[in-house]
mmCIF file with all atom_site columns, C-alpha atoms and ligand atoms in Angstrom:
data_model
loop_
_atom_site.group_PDB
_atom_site.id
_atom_site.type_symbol
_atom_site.label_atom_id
_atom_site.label_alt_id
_atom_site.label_comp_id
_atom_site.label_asym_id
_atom_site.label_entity_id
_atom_site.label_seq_id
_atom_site.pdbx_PDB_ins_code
_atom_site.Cartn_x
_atom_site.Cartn_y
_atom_site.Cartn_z
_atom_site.occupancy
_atom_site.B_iso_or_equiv
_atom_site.pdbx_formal_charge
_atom_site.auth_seq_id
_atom_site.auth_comp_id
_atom_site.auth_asym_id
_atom_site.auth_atom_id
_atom_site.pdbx_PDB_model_num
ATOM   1  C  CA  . UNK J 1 1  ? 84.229  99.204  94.020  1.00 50.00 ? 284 UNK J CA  1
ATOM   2  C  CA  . UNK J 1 2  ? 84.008  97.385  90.830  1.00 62.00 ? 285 UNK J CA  1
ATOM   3  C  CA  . UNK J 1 3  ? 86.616  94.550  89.497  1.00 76.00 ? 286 UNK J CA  1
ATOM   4  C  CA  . UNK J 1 4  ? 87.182  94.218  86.235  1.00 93.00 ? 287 UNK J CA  1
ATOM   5  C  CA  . UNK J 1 5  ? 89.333  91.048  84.891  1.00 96.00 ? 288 UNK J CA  1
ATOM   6  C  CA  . UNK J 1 6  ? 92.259  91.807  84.169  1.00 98.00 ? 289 UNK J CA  1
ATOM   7  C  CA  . UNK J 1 7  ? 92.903  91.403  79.538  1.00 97.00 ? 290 UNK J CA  1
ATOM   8  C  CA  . UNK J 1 8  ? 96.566  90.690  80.708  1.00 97.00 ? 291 UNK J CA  1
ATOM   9  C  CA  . UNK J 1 9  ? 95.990  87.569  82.661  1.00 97.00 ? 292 UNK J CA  1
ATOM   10 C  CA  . UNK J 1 10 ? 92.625  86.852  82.747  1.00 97.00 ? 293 UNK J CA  1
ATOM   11 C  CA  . UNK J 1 11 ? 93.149  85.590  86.061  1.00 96.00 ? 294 UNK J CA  1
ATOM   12 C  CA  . UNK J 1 12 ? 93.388  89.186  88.712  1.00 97.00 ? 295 UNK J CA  1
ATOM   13 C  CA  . UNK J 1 13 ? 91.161  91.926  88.834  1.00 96.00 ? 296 UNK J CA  1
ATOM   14 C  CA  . UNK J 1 14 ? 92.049  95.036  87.901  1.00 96.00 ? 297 UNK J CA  1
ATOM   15 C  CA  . UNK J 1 15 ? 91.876  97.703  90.523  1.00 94.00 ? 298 UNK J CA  1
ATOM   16 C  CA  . UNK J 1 16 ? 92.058  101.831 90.745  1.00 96.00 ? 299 UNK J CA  1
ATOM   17 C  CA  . UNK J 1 17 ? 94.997  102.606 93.257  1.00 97.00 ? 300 UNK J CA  1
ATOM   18 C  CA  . UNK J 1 18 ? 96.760  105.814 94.072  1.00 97.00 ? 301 UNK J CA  1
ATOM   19 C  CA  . UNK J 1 19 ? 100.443 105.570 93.397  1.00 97.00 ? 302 UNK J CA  1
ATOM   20 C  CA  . UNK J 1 20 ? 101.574 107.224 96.375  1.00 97.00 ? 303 UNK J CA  1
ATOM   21 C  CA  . UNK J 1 21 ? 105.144 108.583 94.629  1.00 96.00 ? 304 UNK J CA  1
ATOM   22 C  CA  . UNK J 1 22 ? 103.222 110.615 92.340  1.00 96.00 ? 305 UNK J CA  1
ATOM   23 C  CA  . UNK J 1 23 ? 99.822  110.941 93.936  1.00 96.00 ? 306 UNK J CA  1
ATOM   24 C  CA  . UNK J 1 24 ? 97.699  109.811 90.374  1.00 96.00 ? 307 UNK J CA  1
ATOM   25 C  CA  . UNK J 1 25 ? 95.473  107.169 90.171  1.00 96.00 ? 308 UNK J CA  1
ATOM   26 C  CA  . UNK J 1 26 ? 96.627  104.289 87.987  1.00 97.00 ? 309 UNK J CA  1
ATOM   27 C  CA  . UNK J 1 27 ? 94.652  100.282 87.497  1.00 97.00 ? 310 UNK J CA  1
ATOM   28 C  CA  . UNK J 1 28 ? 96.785  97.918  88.594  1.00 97.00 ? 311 UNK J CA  1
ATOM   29 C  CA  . UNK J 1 29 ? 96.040  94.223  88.410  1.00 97.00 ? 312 UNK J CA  1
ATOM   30 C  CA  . UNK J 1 30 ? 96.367  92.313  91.714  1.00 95.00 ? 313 UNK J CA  1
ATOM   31 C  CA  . UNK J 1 31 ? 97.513  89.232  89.936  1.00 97.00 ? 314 UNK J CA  1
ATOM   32 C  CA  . UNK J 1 32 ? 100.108 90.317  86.907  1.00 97.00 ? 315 UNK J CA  1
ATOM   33 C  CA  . UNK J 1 33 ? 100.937 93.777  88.318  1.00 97.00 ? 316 UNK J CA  1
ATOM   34 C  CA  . UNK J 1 34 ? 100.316 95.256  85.112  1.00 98.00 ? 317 UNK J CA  1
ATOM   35 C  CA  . UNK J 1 35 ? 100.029 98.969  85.468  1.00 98.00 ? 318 UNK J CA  1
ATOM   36 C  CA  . UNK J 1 36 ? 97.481  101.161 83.055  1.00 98.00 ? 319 UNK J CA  1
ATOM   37 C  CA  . UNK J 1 37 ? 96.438  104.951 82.963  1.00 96.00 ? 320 UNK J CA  1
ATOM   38 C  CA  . UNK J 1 38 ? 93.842  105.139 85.037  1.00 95.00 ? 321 UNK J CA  1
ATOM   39 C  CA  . UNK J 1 39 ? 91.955  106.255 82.126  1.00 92.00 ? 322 UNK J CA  1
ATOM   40 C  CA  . UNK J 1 40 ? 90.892  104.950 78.337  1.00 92.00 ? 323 UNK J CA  1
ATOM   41 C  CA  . UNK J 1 41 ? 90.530  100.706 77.594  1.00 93.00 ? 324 UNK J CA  1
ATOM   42 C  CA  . UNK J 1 42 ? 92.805  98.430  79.279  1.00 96.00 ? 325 UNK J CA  1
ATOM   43 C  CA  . UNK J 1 43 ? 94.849  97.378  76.464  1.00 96.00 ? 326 UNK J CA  1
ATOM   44 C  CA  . UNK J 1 44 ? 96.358  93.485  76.824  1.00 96.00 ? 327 UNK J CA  1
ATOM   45 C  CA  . UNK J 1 45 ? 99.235  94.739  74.836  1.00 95.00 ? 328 UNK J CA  1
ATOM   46 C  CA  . UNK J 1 46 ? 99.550  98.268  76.513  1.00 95.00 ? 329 UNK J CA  1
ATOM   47 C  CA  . UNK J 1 47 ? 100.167 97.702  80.056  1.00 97.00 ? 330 UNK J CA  1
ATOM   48 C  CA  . UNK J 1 48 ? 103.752 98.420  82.107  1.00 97.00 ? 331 UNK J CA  1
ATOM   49 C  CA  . UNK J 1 49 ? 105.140 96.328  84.559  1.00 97.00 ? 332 UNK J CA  1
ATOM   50 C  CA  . UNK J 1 50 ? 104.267 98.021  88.167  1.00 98.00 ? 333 UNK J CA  1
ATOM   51 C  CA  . UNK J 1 51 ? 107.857 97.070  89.343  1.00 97.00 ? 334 UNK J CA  1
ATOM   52 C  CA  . UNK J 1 52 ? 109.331 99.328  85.843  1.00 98.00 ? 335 UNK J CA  1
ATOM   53 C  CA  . UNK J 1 53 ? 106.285 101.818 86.018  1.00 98.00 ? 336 UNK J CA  1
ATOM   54 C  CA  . UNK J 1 54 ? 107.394 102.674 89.447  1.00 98.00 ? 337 UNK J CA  1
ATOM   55 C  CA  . UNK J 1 55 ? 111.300 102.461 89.055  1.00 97.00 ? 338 UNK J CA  1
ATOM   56 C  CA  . UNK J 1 56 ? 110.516 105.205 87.025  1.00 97.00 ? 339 UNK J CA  1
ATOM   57 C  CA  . UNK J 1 57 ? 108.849 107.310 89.416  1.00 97.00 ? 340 UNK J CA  1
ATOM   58 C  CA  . UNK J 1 58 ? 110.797 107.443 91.756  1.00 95.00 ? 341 UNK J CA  1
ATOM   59 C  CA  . UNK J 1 59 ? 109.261 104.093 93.340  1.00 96.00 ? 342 UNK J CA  1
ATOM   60 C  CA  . UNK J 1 60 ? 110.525 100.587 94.315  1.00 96.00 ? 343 UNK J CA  1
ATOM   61 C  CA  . UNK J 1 61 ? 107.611 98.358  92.962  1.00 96.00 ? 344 UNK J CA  1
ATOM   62 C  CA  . UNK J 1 62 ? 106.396 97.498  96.363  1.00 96.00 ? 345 UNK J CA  1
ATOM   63 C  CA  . UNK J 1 63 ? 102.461 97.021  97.202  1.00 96.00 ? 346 UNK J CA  1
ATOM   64 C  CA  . UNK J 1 64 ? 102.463 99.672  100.382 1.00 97.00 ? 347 UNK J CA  1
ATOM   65 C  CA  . UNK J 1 65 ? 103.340 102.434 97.855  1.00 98.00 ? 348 UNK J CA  1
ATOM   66 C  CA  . UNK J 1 66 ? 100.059 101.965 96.332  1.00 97.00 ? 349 UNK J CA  1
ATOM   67 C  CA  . UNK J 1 67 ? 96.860  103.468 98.045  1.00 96.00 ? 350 UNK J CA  1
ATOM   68 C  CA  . UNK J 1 68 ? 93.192  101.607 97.083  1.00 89.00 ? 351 UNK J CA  1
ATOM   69 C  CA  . UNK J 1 69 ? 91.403  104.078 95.439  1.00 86.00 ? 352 UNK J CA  1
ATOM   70 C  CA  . UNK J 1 70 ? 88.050  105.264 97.570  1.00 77.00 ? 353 UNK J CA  1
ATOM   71 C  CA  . UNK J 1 71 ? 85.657  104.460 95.170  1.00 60.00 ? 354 UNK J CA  1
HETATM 72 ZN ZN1 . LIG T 2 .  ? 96.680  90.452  85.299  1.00 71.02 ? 111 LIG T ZN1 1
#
């Protein structure tokens, strides 16, 4: 799996996870908990806030309703 520094922070690694509510793949920093598409640039302006991205999904924000992607 590769990390990638997170352009939010700079201090986490950004991460491919499946968000379990919806089943898609989305990058989530492990630091910020900015939330990105899981595809095109990570934008340090364009991000959502997991906790909003997954109030709106049907989610609660928590870590356990994120899978780590396989690869
Ligand atoms: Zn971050």
């Amino acid at each position: 799996m590769t990390a990638t520094q997170c352009p939010r922070c700079g201090q986490g690694s950004v991460q491919r996870h499946v968000f379990k509510a919806t089943g898609k793949y989305i990058r989530v920093c492990d630091e910020c908990e900015a939330v990105w598409p899981d595809d095109g640039v990570l934008d340090p302006h364009g991000f959502e806030d997991f906790e909003a991205f997954a109030s709106q999904r049907g989610g609660a924000g928590r870590w356990d309703e994120l899978s780590p992607a396989k690869h």
